[in-house]
């Protein structure tokens, strides 16, 4: 049977990769994107789909209940894939309001709309909530990796707002028997990643000859997953996941920030001869730490591997090489994003981090 998906946040980084992935792998399905086009949303991410009759784009806010109700009815949606969020930890520290509004109230609005609409679907519906490993808080070096049963302990306004939304999604399964699914994934990287996040920021700053800000001592550890592996995992959860369940998704790639930045410098030295500053490592600058900076994230993805048969296919070396090459080949994509607004954010953000350790 053909499916019709409502993809919220489909003009963002992971959402746009997911829309491309879905229409490549399920060409007979239809995808409706609902996206407010905040600073992080970009219609260019979906430009090549504009003439695809299976693709529809709607600009709007997930907090707009009447709009969401209308879209579910108009397009006969049976799967909601919910990506829309404010997603950047540093921005959540500077200004948390929009995180509570979109991540908590927006998710609540979608759940209420789905609760009202679901009886029409004769049991053939799914609500996938795309969340983060950051809800579990931080690990010490020797702690075992996050499991689905790890207690929530969010430390930033971003992760607290995602935790709140996860709890609502869970409650709608238990209280209203809605077929909800939650995924908690580690840090993604790949094409269409907005310049404020670590990997694109480092790539772009190297190309511009700007300093590479590493927070604190650079020993914080993140688990990195190539974005298309995440999309495959979400497809697997939509098809085979058990309603009411949570699935952790990770790349088995724990890397210290400073090592990651050095890997990116080496790749840039190799793939982009004639850099403004070479070797690129000379640009590395340790700056004041992020407040509440989680020390380590690590994901135990054995549940999705053993129960649903998913595992990552791209190693960090392969994925970083492809990603660096993508940023080299797609200057026309990222250059316009370094707008006045972005520069103002960058100034505000990195001015507060600028005292050297
Ligand atoms: P992103 O910031 O790149 O994109 C978010 C998208 O949501 C943008 O297109 C934006 O315009 C849209 N949006 C924001 N507020 C909205 C609103 N009120 N109504 C409609 N649209 C709105 O984020 P991303 O990195 O693609 O993350 C997508 C999801 O995946 C988020 O829920 C995030 O918490 C989760 N996640 C991200 C990562 C990661 O490493 N990036 C890892 C795990 C989970
Ligand atoms: P980020 O991409 O913001 O993801 P998250 O905070 O959600 O994990 O940052 C990844 C790591 O890189 C995190 O430990 C913070 C660090 N970082 C820097 O050291 N410098 C930077 O300029 C940025 C944006 C992040």
PDB file of C-alpha atoms and ligand atoms in Angstrom, residues 9 11-15 34-38 40-42 60-63 82-87 102 130-132 158 162 185-188 193 197 230, ligand 1:
ATOM      1  CA  UNK A   9      10.923  20.190   9.586  1.00  0.00           C
ATOM      2  CA  UNK A  11      13.543  21.749   4.986  1.00  0.00           C
ATOM      3  CA  UNK A  12      16.150  21.333   7.736  1.00  0.00           C
ATOM      4  CA  UNK A  13      19.280  19.219   7.796  1.00  0.00           C
ATOM      5  CA  UNK A  14      18.053  15.722   8.678  1.00  0.00           C
ATOM      6  CA  UNK A  15      14.495  16.300   7.446  1.00  0.00           C
ATOM      7  CA  UNK A  34       5.465  21.225   6.762  1.00  0.00           C
ATOM      8  CA  UNK A  35       8.213  23.665   7.666  1.00  0.00           C
ATOM      9  CA  UNK A  36       8.190  27.164   9.162  1.00  0.00           C
ATOM     10  CA  UNK A  37      11.420  28.078   7.326  1.00  0.00           C
ATOM     11  CA  UNK A  38      13.143  29.431  10.402  1.00  0.00           C
ATOM     12  CA  UNK A  40      17.601  26.708   9.885  1.00  0.00           C
ATOM     13  CA  UNK A  41      15.041  25.832   7.196  1.00  0.00           C
ATOM     14  CA  UNK A  42      16.027  26.206   3.568  1.00  0.00           C
ATOM     15  CA  UNK A  60       3.800  26.890   8.233  1.00  0.00           C
ATOM     16  CA  UNK A  61       4.210  26.355  11.945  1.00  0.00           C
ATOM     17  CA  UNK A  62       3.628  23.034  13.719  1.00  0.00           C
ATOM     18  CA  UNK A  63       2.038  25.073  16.550  1.00  0.00           C
ATOM     19  CA  UNK A  82       8.275  14.664  13.165  1.00  0.00           C
ATOM     20  CA  UNK A  83      11.650  16.389  12.754  1.00  0.00           C
ATOM     21  CA  UNK A  84      10.693  20.046  13.292  1.00  0.00           C
ATOM     22  CA  UNK A  85      12.568  21.512  16.224  1.00  0.00           C
ATOM     23  CA  UNK A  86      14.879  24.199  17.393  1.00  0.00           C
ATOM     24  CA  UNK A  87      18.031  22.103  17.384  1.00  0.00           C
ATOM     25  CA  UNK A 102       8.399  24.553  19.063  1.00  0.00           C
ATOM     26  CA  UNK A 130      12.722  12.011  16.000  1.00  0.00           C
ATOM     27  CA  UNK A 131      14.676  12.759  19.150  1.00  0.00           C
ATOM     28  CA  UNK A 132      18.190  12.917  20.491  1.00  0.00           C
ATOM     29  CA  UNK A 158      17.540  22.133  24.148  1.00  0.00           C
ATOM     30  CA  UNK A 162      13.349  17.425  23.666  1.00  0.00           C
ATOM     31  CA  UNK A 185      19.899   9.375  17.915  1.00  0.00           C
ATOM     32  CA  UNK A 186      23.470  10.577  18.312  1.00  0.00           C
ATOM     33  CA  UNK A 187      25.096  13.496  16.437  1.00  0.00           C
ATOM     34  CA  UNK A 188      24.436  13.423  12.699  1.00  0.00           C
ATOM     35  CA  UNK A 193      24.130  20.588   7.677  1.00  0.00           C
ATOM     36  CA  UNK A 197      27.071  23.100  13.847  1.00  0.00           C
ATOM     37  CA  UNK A 230      20.004   7.767  10.324  1.00  0.00           C
TER      38      UNK A 230
HETATM   39  P1  LIG B   1      17.543  21.685  11.851  1.00  0.00           P
HETATM   40  O1  LIG B   1      17.651  22.794  12.842  1.00  0.00           O
HETATM   41  O2  LIG B   1      18.550  21.598  10.756  1.00  0.00           O
HETATM   42  O3  LIG B   1      16.104  21.733  11.144  1.00  0.00           O
HETATM   43  C1  LIG B   1      14.925  21.992  11.858  1.00  0.00           C
HETATM   44  C2  LIG B   1      13.822  22.305  10.845  1.00  0.00           C
HETATM   45  O4  LIG B   1      12.605  22.515  11.565  1.00  0.00           O
HETATM   46  C3  LIG B   1      14.088  23.587  10.035  1.00  0.00           C
HETATM   47  O5  LIG B   1      13.801  23.355   8.668  1.00  0.00           O
HETATM   48  C4  LIG B   1      13.121  24.602  10.625  1.00  0.00           C
HETATM   49  O6  LIG B   1      12.684  25.572   9.694  1.00  0.00           O
HETATM   50  C5  LIG B   1      11.981  23.698  11.070  1.00  0.00           C
HETATM   51  N1  LIG B   1      11.177  24.288  12.155  1.00  0.00           N
HETATM   52  C6  LIG B   1      11.644  24.857  13.298  1.00  0.00           C
HETATM   53  N2  LIG B   1      10.601  25.306  14.036  1.00  0.00           N
HETATM   54  C7  LIG B   1       9.468  24.976  13.371  1.00  0.00           C
HETATM   55  C8  LIG B   1       8.080  25.143  13.619  1.00  0.00           C
HETATM   56  N3  LIG B   1       7.644  25.746  14.738  1.00  0.00           N
HETATM   57  N4  LIG B   1       7.197  24.669  12.716  1.00  0.00           N
HETATM   58  C9  LIG B   1       7.626  24.067  11.583  1.00  0.00           C
HETATM   59  N5  LIG B   1       8.922  23.894  11.275  1.00  0.00           N
HETATM   60  C10 LIG B   1       9.832  24.332  12.155  1.00  0.00           C
HETATM   61  O7  LIG B   1      17.497  20.354  12.727  1.00  0.00           O
HETATM   62  P2  LIG B   1      18.085  18.900  12.388  1.00  0.00           P
HETATM   63  O8  LIG B   1      19.500  18.837  12.808  1.00  0.00           O
HETATM   64  O9  LIG B   1      17.692  18.524  11.010  1.00  0.00           O
HETATM   65  O10 LIG B   1      17.256  18.022  13.433  1.00  0.00           O
HETATM   66  C11 LIG B   1      15.994  17.469  13.074  1.00  0.00           C
HETATM   67  C12 LIG B   1      15.443  16.706  14.269  1.00  0.00           C
HETATM   68  O11 LIG B   1      16.344  15.664  14.627  1.00  0.00           O
HETATM   69  C13 LIG B   1      15.260  17.570  15.514  1.00  0.00           C
HETATM   70  O12 LIG B   1      14.063  17.180  16.144  1.00  0.00           O
HETATM   71  C14 LIG B   1      16.458  17.229  16.378  1.00  0.00           C
HETATM   72  O13 LIG B   1      16.149  17.364  17.747  1.00  0.00           O
HETATM   73  C15 LIG B   1      16.679  15.762  16.005  1.00  0.00           C
HETATM   74  N6  LIG B   1      18.077  15.297  16.126  1.00  0.00           N
HETATM   75  C16 LIG B   1      19.104  15.978  15.539  1.00  0.00           C
HETATM   76  C17 LIG B   1      20.395  15.471  15.619  1.00  0.00           C
HETATM   77  C18 LIG B   1      21.553  16.181  14.947  1.00  0.00           C
HETATM   78  O14 LIG B   1      22.706  15.760  15.125  1.00  0.00           O
HETATM   79  N7  LIG B   1      21.345  17.218  14.145  1.00  0.00           N
HETATM   80  C19 LIG B   1      20.645  14.289  16.309  1.00  0.00           C
HETATM   81  C20 LIG B   1      19.558  13.617  16.897  1.00  0.00           C
HETATM   82  C21 LIG B   1      18.278  14.128  16.790  1.00  0.00           C
END
